[in-house]
Amino acid sequence: MNKRYKVGIIGATGMVGQRFITLLENHPWFQPVVLLASGRSAGKTYHEAVGEKWAMSVPVPAYAKDMVVLDADKDAEKLVGTVDFVFCAVNMKKDEIKTLEERYAKLEIPVVSNNSAHRGTKDVPMIIPEINPEHLEIIASQKKRLGTKRGFIAVKSNCSLQSYVPLLHPLMKYGVKSAAVCTYQAISGAGKTFATMPEIVDNVIPYIGGEEEKSEREPLKIWGKIEGDGIVDATAPRITAQCLRVPVTDGHTAAVFVSFEKKPSKEEIIAAWKSYSGEPQKLSLPSAPKQFLHYSEEENRPQPKLDRMTENGMAVFAGRLREDTLFDYKFIGFSHNTLRGAAGGAVLLAELLAAKGYFD
């Protein structure tokens, strides 16, 4: 693709916003031209606004340092005609986010959102690009409802889902009946570092607000289908989840238990994982991992420290596949929560939208 798209980042000072800033440095298709945040940061240069909150392992990219941050709420109209679309990763109340994102869409600015606010909206596609790219077709219905020509909202799913849903997906042909999952989630998922979350050191916190409900419900929308003006959730498989915050910087691990209608062999499961690829691989999208799903034969893998940066943090890892006494099988899943799970997944979704002409 020769076209360059001009991009805004809403919520640029937060943890996911920072990840967008680093990912879009030298991106072949996307050029960030506007950074937006809350009124507290507006009017400052990005470097001043982010200050001590910068949590990435690399310095603030040179292109972003001196960009003056705009007010995401008050300056929305200024983006009309200056950007092709925006990424949104704001930390606000759910109804405020809904209103903000719809406002941008109605200004004819497409929104690729990292937020959960619109994930339940029937005509907003929630996409894992390798799994349900066909859900983009609902955008036509959404535009009708919003009364827009090019404005729309597309969202990515919750970060914890990326550690197990992509691994269950290629096994759906065997009739996944039920799955139980325990996720062990990194502190960057809460926008924290060890310096800003001292209570996690030498500790595990067995509750993350709203996370278990999302983990059980969102996969059914991803596996659902378009009917009329909305996406209708799948009715199976049944999923139960528990989500724990653990003292890890980046990377969500999942302990997964699964039962099937027709139980495959261990070899068939591993072959299904290794051979699986999706639309991003076919289209050779810039952020797509060459190998989407990786399986390790080593008994002590995957590990966040060793495996999180596989394929630039965009791969999903499985290990320890074995038969179970209650379910048919159990295995460990893993993904990088702010790359594949958050900003990277949103950039990949935007690349899919660009490749399919949704920003033109």
mmCIF file of C-alpha atoms in Angstrom:
data_model
loop_
_atom_site.group_PDB
_atom_site.id
_atom_site.type_symbol
_atom_site.label_atom_id
_atom_site.label_comp_id
_atom_site.label_asym_id
_atom_site.label_seq_id
_atom_site.Cartn_x
_atom_site.Cartn_y
_atom_site.Cartn_z
ATOM 1 C CA MET A 1 0.000 0.000 0.000
ATOM 2 C CA ASN A 2 1.454 3.378 -1.032
ATOM 3 C CA LYS A 3 -1.084 5.482 0.815
ATOM 4 C CA ARG A 4 -0.147 7.144 4.129
ATOM 5 C CA TYR A 5 -2.960 7.738 6.599
ATOM 6 C CA LYS A 6 -2.902 10.627 9.072
ATOM 7 C CA VAL A 7 -3.784 9.435 12.558
ATOM 8 C CA GLY A 8 -4.859 10.913 15.893
ATOM 9 C CA ILE A 9 -4.256 9.178 19.241
ATOM 10 C CA ILE A 10 -6.874 9.897 21.936
ATOM 11 C CA GLY A 11 -5.636 9.059 25.424
ATOM 12 C CA ALA A 12 -2.024 9.479 24.318
ATOM 13 C CA THR A 13 -0.561 9.916 27.822
ATOM 14 C CA GLY A 14 -1.888 6.649 29.338
ATOM 15 C CA MET A 15 -0.128 3.273 29.256
ATOM 16 C CA VAL A 16 -1.853 2.053 26.058
ATOM 17 C CA GLY A 17 -1.534 5.524 24.484
ATOM 18 C CA GLN A 18 2.212 5.392 25.141
ATOM 19 C CA ARG A 19 2.359 1.996 23.470
ATOM 20 C CA PHE A 20 0.579 3.497 20.409
ATOM 21 C CA ILE A 21 3.179 6.292 20.345
ATOM 22 C CA THR A 22 6.052 3.776 20.208
ATOM 23 C CA LEU A 23 4.344 1.390 17.736
ATOM 24 C CA LEU A 24 3.520 4.131 15.248
ATOM 25 C CA GLU A 25 7.092 5.447 15.077
ATOM 26 C CA ASN A 26 8.153 4.673 11.472
ATOM 27 C CA HIS A 27 4.903 2.777 10.742
ATOM 28 C CA PRO A 28 4.779 2.245 6.951
ATOM 29 C CA TRP A 29 1.089 3.243 6.588
ATOM 30 C CA PHE A 30 0.153 5.388 9.604
ATOM 31 C CA GLN A 31 1.521 8.781 10.575
ATOM 32 C CA PRO A 32 0.435 10.242 13.947
ATOM 33 C CA VAL A 33 -0.278 13.949 13.473
ATOM 34 C CA VAL A 34 -2.442 14.746 16.534
ATOM 35 C CA LEU A 35 -2.173 13.627 20.168
ATOM 36 C CA LEU A 36 -5.123 14.145 22.506
ATOM 37 C CA ALA A 37 -5.680 13.625 26.223
ATOM 38 C CA SER A 38 -7.668 15.088 29.103
ATOM 39 C CA GLY A 39 -7.892 18.825 29.834
ATOM 40 C CA ARG A 40 -5.087 18.387 32.398
ATOM 41 C CA SER A 41 -2.569 17.631 29.641
ATOM 42 C CA ALA A 42 -3.967 19.942 26.943
ATOM 43 C CA GLY A 43 -1.679 22.772 25.834
ATOM 44 C CA LYS A 44 1.498 21.042 27.047
ATOM 45 C CA THR A 45 4.021 19.345 24.796
ATOM 46 C CA TYR A 46 3.704 15.574 24.869
ATOM 47 C CA HIS A 47 7.026 15.309 26.697
ATOM 48 C CA GLU A 48 5.798 17.661 29.437
ATOM 49 C CA ALA A 49 2.348 16.042 29.622
ATOM 50 C CA VAL A 50 3.609 12.471 29.980
ATOM 51 C CA GLY A 51 6.577 13.403 32.206
ATOM 52 C CA GLU A 52 7.314 10.828 34.897
ATOM 53 C CA LYS A 53 4.374 8.690 33.720
ATOM 54 C CA TRP A 54 6.355 7.431 30.697
ATOM 55 C CA ALA A 55 6.430 3.662 31.305
ATOM 56 C CA MET A 56 7.900 2.247 28.095
ATOM 57 C CA SER A 57 11.366 0.672 28.006
ATOM 58 C CA VAL A 58 12.422 3.003 25.159
ATOM 59 C CA PRO A 59 12.599 6.831 25.328
ATOM 60 C CA VAL A 60 9.717 8.981 24.063
ATOM 61 C CA PRO A 61 10.045 8.883 20.243
ATOM 62 C CA ALA A 62 11.456 12.134 18.836
ATOM 63 C CA TYR A 63 8.432 12.752 16.573
ATOM 64 C CA ALA A 64 6.059 12.935 19.567
ATOM 65 C CA LYS A 65 8.124 14.932 22.084
ATOM 66 C CA ASP A 66 7.235 18.439 20.971
ATOM 67 C CA MET A 67 3.717 17.775 19.664
ATOM 68 C CA VAL A 68 1.266 19.913 21.629
ATOM 69 C CA VAL A 69 -1.444 17.799 23.248
ATOM 70 C CA LEU A 70 -5.052 18.738 22.444
ATOM 71 C CA ASP A 71 -8.112 18.329 24.667
ATOM 72 C CA ALA A 72 -9.912 15.127 23.556
ATOM 73 C CA ASP A 73 -13.277 16.613 24.468
ATOM 74 C CA LYS A 74 -13.040 20.318 23.578
ATOM 75 C CA ASP A 75 -10.831 20.033 20.482
ATOM 76 C CA ALA A 76 -12.655 17.217 18.641
ATOM 77 C CA GLU A 77 -13.841 19.522 15.834
ATOM 78 C CA LYS A 78 -10.232 20.543 15.092
ATOM 79 C CA LEU A 79 -9.544 17.031 13.800
ATOM 80 C CA VAL A 80 -12.093 17.252 10.992
ATOM 81 C CA GLY A 81 -10.185 17.151 7.723
ATOM 82 C CA THR A 82 -6.802 16.739 9.450
ATOM 83 C CA VAL A 83 -6.893 12.993 10.279
ATOM 84 C CA ASP A 84 -8.071 9.890 8.417
ATOM 85 C CA PHE A 85 -8.974 8.091 11.658
ATOM 86 C CA VAL A 86 -8.197 8.014 15.387
ATOM 87 C CA PHE A 87 -7.079 5.403 17.902
ATOM 88 C CA CYS A 88 -8.879 5.738 21.223
ATOM 89 C CA ALA A 89 -7.550 4.486 24.575
ATOM 90 C CA VAL A 90 -8.978 6.766 27.240
ATOM 91 C CA ASN A 91 -9.478 6.245 30.943
ATOM 92 C CA MET A 92 -13.004 7.579 31.571
ATOM 93 C CA LYS A 93 -16.412 6.327 32.700
ATOM 94 C CA LYS A 94 -18.072 3.953 30.259
ATOM 95 C CA ASP A 95 -20.954 6.250 29.266
ATOM 96 C CA GLU A 96 -18.534 9.175 28.761
ATOM 97 C CA ILE A 97 -16.388 7.016 26.453
ATOM 98 C CA LYS A 98 -19.484 5.932 24.486
ATOM 99 C CA THR A 99 -20.495 9.557 23.975
ATOM 100 C CA LEU A 100 -16.962 10.646 23.036
ATOM 101 C CA GLU A 101 -16.447 7.862 20.483
ATOM 102 C CA GLU A 102 -19.839 8.417 18.854
ATOM 103 C CA ARG A 103 -19.098 12.118 18.649
ATOM 104 C CA TYR A 104 -15.893 11.496 16.689
ATOM 105 C CA ALA A 105 -17.676 8.988 14.434
ATOM 106 C CA LYS A 106 -20.425 11.550 13.731
ATOM 107 C CA LEU A 107 -17.705 14.075 12.811
ATOM 108 C CA GLU A 108 -16.879 11.522 10.054
ATOM 109 C CA ILE A 109 -13.700 10.426 11.863
ATOM 110 C CA PRO A 110 -13.470 6.617 12.116
ATOM 111 C CA VAL A 111 -12.551 5.387 15.617
ATOM 112 C CA VAL A 112 -10.434 2.289 16.274
ATOM 113 C CA SER A 113 -11.036 1.771 19.964
ATOM 114 C CA ASN A 114 -9.177 0.028 22.699
ATOM 115 C CA ASN A 115 -11.956 0.753 25.204
ATOM 116 C CA SER A 116 -14.671 -1.618 26.377
ATOM 117 C CA ALA A 117 -17.544 0.907 26.189
ATOM 118 C CA HIS A 118 -18.851 -0.130 22.744
ATOM 119 C CA ARG A 119 -17.964 -3.818 22.847
ATOM 120 C CA GLY A 120 -21.559 -4.727 23.624
ATOM 121 C CA THR A 121 -23.064 -2.395 20.984
ATOM 122 C CA LYS A 122 -24.776 -4.682 18.446
ATOM 123 C CA ASP A 123 -23.565 -2.907 15.295
ATOM 124 C CA VAL A 124 -19.999 -2.212 16.501
ATOM 125 C CA PRO A 125 -17.644 -4.960 15.311
ATOM 126 C CA MET A 126 -15.301 -6.377 17.973
ATOM 127 C CA ILE A 127 -12.452 -7.873 16.031
ATOM 128 C CA ILE A 128 -9.504 -10.187 16.522
ATOM 129 C CA PRO A 129 -8.227 -9.773 12.938
ATOM 130 C CA GLU A 130 -7.181 -13.422 12.501
ATOM 131 C CA ILE A 131 -10.529 -14.725 13.762
ATOM 132 C CA ASN A 132 -13.560 -12.667 12.694
ATOM 133 C CA PRO A 133 -12.620 -10.125 9.981
ATOM 134 C CA GLU A 134 -16.028 -10.713 8.309
ATOM 135 C CA HIS A 135 -17.681 -8.789 11.187
ATOM 136 C CA LEU A 136 -16.405 -5.573 9.555
ATOM 137 C CA GLU A 137 -19.410 -5.878 7.223
ATOM 138 C CA ILE A 138 -21.689 -4.641 10.058
ATOM 139 C CA ILE A 139 -20.082 -1.189 9.713
ATOM 140 C CA ALA A 140 -22.544 -0.395 6.888
ATOM 141 C CA SER A 141 -25.471 -0.827 9.336
ATOM 142 C CA GLN A 142 -23.710 1.218 11.997
ATOM 143 C CA LYS A 143 -23.141 4.107 9.563
ATOM 144 C CA LYS A 144 -26.853 4.056 8.737
ATOM 145 C CA ARG A 145 -27.723 4.354 12.430
ATOM 146 C CA LEU A 146 -25.177 7.147 13.009
ATOM 147 C CA GLY A 147 -26.087 8.920 9.771
ATOM 148 C CA THR A 148 -22.461 8.999 8.622
ATOM 149 C CA LYS A 149 -20.656 8.555 5.309
ATOM 150 C CA ARG A 150 -17.236 7.455 6.601
ATOM 151 C CA GLY A 151 -17.456 7.757 10.405
ATOM 152 C CA PHE A 152 -17.767 4.527 12.430
ATOM 153 C CA ILE A 153 -16.429 2.733 15.509
ATOM 154 C CA ALA A 154 -14.569 -0.583 15.477
ATOM 155 C CA VAL A 155 -13.249 -2.104 18.706
ATOM 156 C CA LYS A 156 -10.787 -4.741 19.771
ATOM 157 C CA SER A 157 -11.652 -7.260 22.452
ATOM 158 C CA ASN A 158 -10.424 -7.433 26.026
ATOM 159 C CA CYS A 159 -6.671 -8.038 26.417
ATOM 160 C CA SER A 160 -7.085 -11.203 28.512
ATOM 161 C CA LEU A 161 -9.067 -12.936 25.727
ATOM 162 C CA GLN A 162 -6.031 -12.914 23.448
ATOM 163 C CA SER A 163 -4.301 -15.485 25.643
ATOM 164 C CA TYR A 164 -6.918 -18.208 25.068
ATOM 165 C CA VAL A 165 -9.606 -17.355 22.445
ATOM 166 C CA PRO A 166 -7.131 -17.559 19.507
ATOM 167 C CA LEU A 167 -6.072 -21.004 20.794
ATOM 168 C CA LEU A 168 -9.658 -22.280 21.108
ATOM 169 C CA HIS A 169 -10.672 -20.903 17.697
ATOM 170 C CA PRO A 170 -8.908 -23.448 15.414
ATOM 171 C CA LEU A 171 -10.348 -26.212 17.618
ATOM 172 C CA MET A 172 -13.976 -25.135 17.089
ATOM 173 C CA LYS A 173 -14.231 -27.684 14.257
ATOM 174 C CA TYR A 174 -14.110 -30.373 16.966
ATOM 175 C CA GLY A 175 -17.086 -28.775 18.733
ATOM 176 C CA VAL A 176 -15.715 -26.924 21.764
ATOM 177 C CA LYS A 177 -18.442 -27.568 24.387
ATOM 178 C CA SER A 178 -17.081 -25.834 27.453
ATOM 179 C CA ALA A 179 -13.942 -24.123 28.657
ATOM 180 C CA ALA A 180 -12.680 -23.003 32.053
ATOM 181 C CA VAL A 181 -9.938 -20.407 32.156
ATOM 182 C CA CYS A 182 -7.867 -18.769 34.887
ATOM 183 C CA THR A 183 -5.910 -15.744 33.702
ATOM 184 C CA TYR A 184 -2.819 -14.426 35.465
ATOM 185 C CA GLN A 185 -2.645 -10.825 34.306
ATOM 186 C CA ALA A 186 0.263 -8.384 34.177
ATOM 187 C CA ILE A 187 0.200 -5.038 35.967
ATOM 188 C CA SER A 188 0.555 -3.043 32.731
ATOM 189 C CA GLY A 189 -3.037 -4.173 32.069
ATOM 190 C CA ALA A 190 -3.995 -1.872 34.945
ATOM 191 C CA GLY A 191 -1.802 0.894 33.496
ATOM 192 C CA LYS A 192 0.700 0.308 36.302
ATOM 193 C CA THR A 193 4.390 -0.333 36.870
ATOM 194 C CA PHE A 194 5.992 -1.792 40.003
ATOM 195 C CA ALA A 195 6.781 1.778 41.068
ATOM 196 C CA THR A 196 3.118 2.819 40.869
ATOM 197 C CA MET A 197 1.652 -0.460 42.182
ATOM 198 C CA PRO A 198 3.719 -1.383 45.269
ATOM 199 C CA GLU A 199 0.844 -3.501 46.639
ATOM 200 C CA ILE A 200 1.437 -6.150 43.934
ATOM 201 C CA VAL A 201 5.037 -6.911 44.963
ATOM 202 C CA ASP A 202 5.177 -10.366 46.623
ATOM 203 C CA ASN A 203 1.424 -10.624 46.107
ATOM 204 C CA VAL A 204 -1.450 -11.869 43.948
ATOM 205 C CA ILE A 205 -4.744 -9.957 43.830
ATOM 206 C CA PRO A 206 -7.647 -12.310 43.012
ATOM 207 C CA TYR A 207 -9.983 -9.695 41.549
ATOM 208 C CA ILE A 208 -9.927 -7.411 38.492
ATOM 209 C CA GLY A 209 -13.143 -5.399 38.168
ATOM 210 C CA GLY A 210 -15.363 -6.496 35.261
ATOM 211 C CA GLU A 211 -12.718 -8.783 33.802
ATOM 212 C CA GLU A 212 -14.366 -12.141 34.457
ATOM 213 C CA GLU A 213 -17.665 -11.056 32.888
ATOM 214 C CA LYS A 214 -15.812 -9.797 29.781
ATOM 215 C CA SER A 215 -13.786 -13.011 29.576
ATOM 216 C CA GLU A 216 -16.950 -15.123 29.589
ATOM 217 C CA ARG A 217 -19.122 -12.929 27.369
ATOM 218 C CA GLU A 218 -16.909 -11.301 24.725
ATOM 219 C CA PRO A 219 -15.771 -14.535 23.019
ATOM 220 C CA LEU A 220 -19.424 -15.278 22.170
ATOM 221 C CA LYS A 221 -19.674 -12.007 20.248
ATOM 222 C CA ILE A 222 -16.410 -12.749 18.417
ATOM 223 C CA TRP A 223 -17.801 -16.186 17.444
ATOM 224 C CA GLY A 224 -21.249 -14.728 16.679
ATOM 225 C CA LYS A 225 -22.693 -13.853 13.282
ATOM 226 C CA ILE A 226 -24.245 -10.877 11.565
ATOM 227 C CA GLU A 227 -28.034 -11.013 11.408
ATOM 228 C CA GLY A 228 -29.942 -7.973 10.161
ATOM 229 C CA ASP A 229 -28.565 -4.800 11.734
ATOM 230 C CA GLY A 230 -26.471 -6.438 14.446
ATOM 231 C CA ILE A 231 -24.080 -9.153 15.528
ATOM 232 C CA VAL A 232 -25.850 -11.988 17.339
ATOM 233 C CA ASP A 233 -23.740 -13.779 19.947
ATOM 234 C CA ALA A 234 -22.887 -17.451 19.557
ATOM 235 C CA THR A 235 -24.654 -19.673 22.109
ATOM 236 C CA ALA A 236 -21.660 -21.959 22.673
ATOM 237 C CA PRO A 237 -19.165 -22.779 24.060
ATOM 238 C CA ARG A 238 -19.893 -22.104 27.723
ATOM 239 C CA ILE A 239 -16.940 -20.344 29.329
ATOM 240 C CA THR A 240 -16.186 -19.780 33.004
ATOM 241 C CA ALA A 241 -13.312 -17.501 34.026
ATOM 242 C CA GLN A 242 -11.342 -16.302 37.017
ATOM 243 C CA CYS A 243 -8.905 -13.405 36.600
ATOM 244 C CA LEU A 244 -5.982 -12.658 38.905
ATOM 245 C CA ARG A 245 -3.493 -9.769 38.936
ATOM 246 C CA VAL A 246 0.066 -11.061 39.345
ATOM 247 C CA PRO A 247 3.478 -9.373 39.808
ATOM 248 C CA VAL A 248 4.504 -9.448 36.115
ATOM 249 C CA THR A 249 5.234 -6.313 34.051
ATOM 250 C CA ASP A 250 3.858 -7.458 30.659
ATOM 251 C CA GLY A 251 2.079 -10.581 29.441
ATOM 252 C CA HIS A 252 -1.133 -12.390 30.408
ATOM 253 C CA THR A 253 -0.946 -16.146 31.075
ATOM 254 C CA ALA A 254 -4.028 -18.380 30.930
ATOM 255 C CA ALA A 255 -4.593 -21.855 32.396
ATOM 256 C CA VAL A 256 -7.201 -23.333 30.048
ATOM 257 C CA PHE A 257 -9.381 -26.459 30.395
ATOM 258 C CA VAL A 258 -11.511 -27.570 27.448
ATOM 259 C CA SER A 259 -14.077 -30.260 26.505
ATOM 260 C CA PHE A 260 -15.185 -31.240 22.994
ATOM 261 C CA GLU A 261 -18.148 -32.838 21.194
ATOM 262 C CA LYS A 262 -15.647 -34.926 19.177
ATOM 263 C CA LYS A 263 -12.412 -35.196 21.149
ATOM 264 C CA PRO A 264 -9.368 -34.634 18.903
ATOM 265 C CA SER A 265 -5.981 -36.252 19.501
ATOM 266 C CA LYS A 266 -3.161 -34.215 21.014
ATOM 267 C CA GLU A 267 -1.400 -34.302 17.628
ATOM 268 C CA GLU A 268 -4.504 -32.949 15.872
ATOM 269 C CA ILE A 269 -4.706 -30.019 18.327
ATOM 270 C CA ILE A 270 -1.045 -29.065 17.873
ATOM 271 C CA ALA A 271 -1.349 -29.399 14.085
ATOM 272 C CA ALA A 272 -4.474 -27.175 14.115
ATOM 273 C CA TRP A 273 -2.562 -24.498 16.044
ATOM 274 C CA LYS A 274 0.559 -24.619 13.913
ATOM 275 C CA SER A 275 -1.271 -24.533 10.575
ATOM 276 C CA TYR A 276 -3.733 -21.785 11.517
ATOM 277 C CA SER A 277 -3.441 -18.385 9.886
ATOM 278 C CA GLY A 278 -5.915 -15.643 9.080
ATOM 279 C CA GLU A 279 -6.587 -12.598 6.953
ATOM 280 C CA PRO A 280 -3.647 -10.534 8.383
ATOM 281 C CA GLN A 281 -1.209 -13.249 7.254
ATOM 282 C CA LYS A 282 -2.847 -13.548 3.809
ATOM 283 C CA LEU A 283 -2.716 -9.758 3.360
ATOM 284 C CA SER A 284 0.821 -9.515 4.863
ATOM 285 C CA LEU A 285 -0.292 -6.644 7.107
ATOM 286 C CA PRO A 286 2.722 -4.767 8.565
ATOM 287 C CA SER A 287 2.039 -5.725 12.210
ATOM 288 C CA ALA A 288 0.871 -9.295 11.556
ATOM 289 C CA PRO A 289 2.960 -12.108 13.032
ATOM 290 C CA LYS A 290 4.195 -14.522 10.349
ATOM 291 C CA GLN A 291 3.213 -17.431 12.626
ATOM 292 C CA PHE A 292 0.101 -16.440 14.619
ATOM 293 C CA LEU A 293 0.000 -19.375 17.077
ATOM 294 C CA HIS A 294 3.142 -20.923 18.526
ATOM 295 C CA TYR A 295 3.361 -24.189 20.473
ATOM 296 C CA SER A 296 6.270 -25.041 22.754
ATOM 297 C CA GLU A 297 7.103 -28.657 23.642
ATOM 298 C CA GLU A 298 9.133 -27.498 26.657
ATOM 299 C CA GLU A 299 7.426 -28.288 29.954
ATOM 300 C CA ASN A 300 8.149 -24.873 31.512
ATOM 301 C CA ARG A 301 6.893 -22.665 28.682
ATOM 302 C CA PRO A 302 5.359 -20.225 27.840
ATOM 303 C CA GLN A 303 6.860 -17.716 30.288
ATOM 304 C CA PRO A 304 6.240 -13.938 30.165
ATOM 305 C CA LYS A 305 9.929 -13.107 30.510
ATOM 306 C CA LEU A 306 11.048 -15.443 27.721
ATOM 307 C CA ASP A 307 8.137 -15.407 25.305
ATOM 308 C CA ARG A 308 6.349 -12.050 25.403
ATOM 309 C CA MET A 309 8.308 -10.485 22.529
ATOM 310 C CA THR A 310 7.849 -13.423 20.113
ATOM 311 C CA GLU A 311 6.951 -11.959 16.673
ATOM 312 C CA ASN A 312 7.269 -8.418 18.123
ATOM 313 C CA GLY A 313 4.783 -9.324 20.840
ATOM 314 C CA MET A 314 2.042 -10.133 18.310
ATOM 315 C CA ALA A 315 2.058 -13.944 18.509
ATOM 316 C CA VAL A 316 -0.062 -16.080 20.836
ATOM 317 C CA PHE A 317 1.694 -18.925 22.649
ATOM 318 C CA ALA A 318 0.533 -22.329 23.880
ATOM 319 C CA GLY A 319 2.283 -24.970 25.936
ATOM 320 C CA ARG A 320 1.759 -27.912 28.317
ATOM 321 C CA LEU A 321 -1.074 -29.506 26.338
ATOM 322 C CA ARG A 322 -2.179 -32.670 28.125
ATOM 323 C CA GLU A 323 -5.256 -34.762 28.880
ATOM 324 C CA ASP A 324 -7.301 -33.790 31.930
ATOM 325 C CA THR A 325 -9.282 -35.761 34.514
ATOM 326 C CA LEU A 326 -12.400 -33.501 34.442
ATOM 327 C CA PHE A 327 -12.206 -31.884 30.991
ATOM 328 C CA ASP A 328 -10.786 -33.453 27.814
ATOM 329 C CA TYR A 329 -7.601 -31.373 27.758
ATOM 330 C CA LYS A 330 -5.746 -28.612 29.578
ATOM 331 C CA PHE A 331 -3.039 -26.249 28.336
ATOM 332 C CA ILE A 332 -1.358 -22.941 29.081
ATOM 333 C CA GLY A 333 -1.949 -19.927 26.823
ATOM 334 C CA PHE A 334 -0.043 -16.673 26.751
ATOM 335 C CA SER A 335 -0.009 -13.300 24.975
ATOM 336 C CA HIS A 336 1.581 -9.867 25.394
ATOM 337 C CA ASN A 337 -1.214 -7.774 26.886
ATOM 338 C CA THR A 338 -0.247 -4.271 25.691
ATOM 339 C CA LEU A 339 0.986 -5.432 22.257
ATOM 340 C CA ARG A 340 -1.255 -8.224 20.903
ATOM 341 C CA GLY A 341 -3.759 -7.511 23.680
ATOM 342 C CA ALA A 342 -4.084 -3.749 23.412
ATOM 343 C CA ALA A 343 -2.283 -1.224 21.203
ATOM 344 C CA GLY A 344 -0.722 -3.768 18.835
ATOM 345 C CA GLY A 345 -4.059 -5.507 18.314
ATOM 346 C CA ALA A 346 -5.692 -2.146 17.578
ATOM 347 C CA VAL A 347 -2.937 -1.206 15.082
ATOM 348 C CA LEU A 348 -3.431 -4.586 13.365
ATOM 349 C CA LEU A 349 -7.203 -3.948 13.256
ATOM 350 C CA ALA A 350 -6.550 -0.506 11.723
ATOM 351 C CA GLU A 351 -4.270 -2.114 9.111
ATOM 352 C CA LEU A 352 -7.063 -4.555 8.242
ATOM 353 C CA LEU A 353 -9.539 -1.655 7.930
ATOM 354 C CA ALA A 354 -7.067 0.273 5.746
ATOM 355 C CA ALA A 355 -6.381 -2.736 3.507
ATOM 356 C CA LYS A 356 -10.130 -3.200 3.008
ATOM 357 C CA GLY A 357 -10.698 0.455 2.135
ATOM 358 C CA TYR A 358 -12.685 1.527 5.218
ATOM 359 C CA PHE A 359 -10.668 4.745 5.693
ATOM 360 C CA ASP A 360 -10.947 5.878 2.062
#
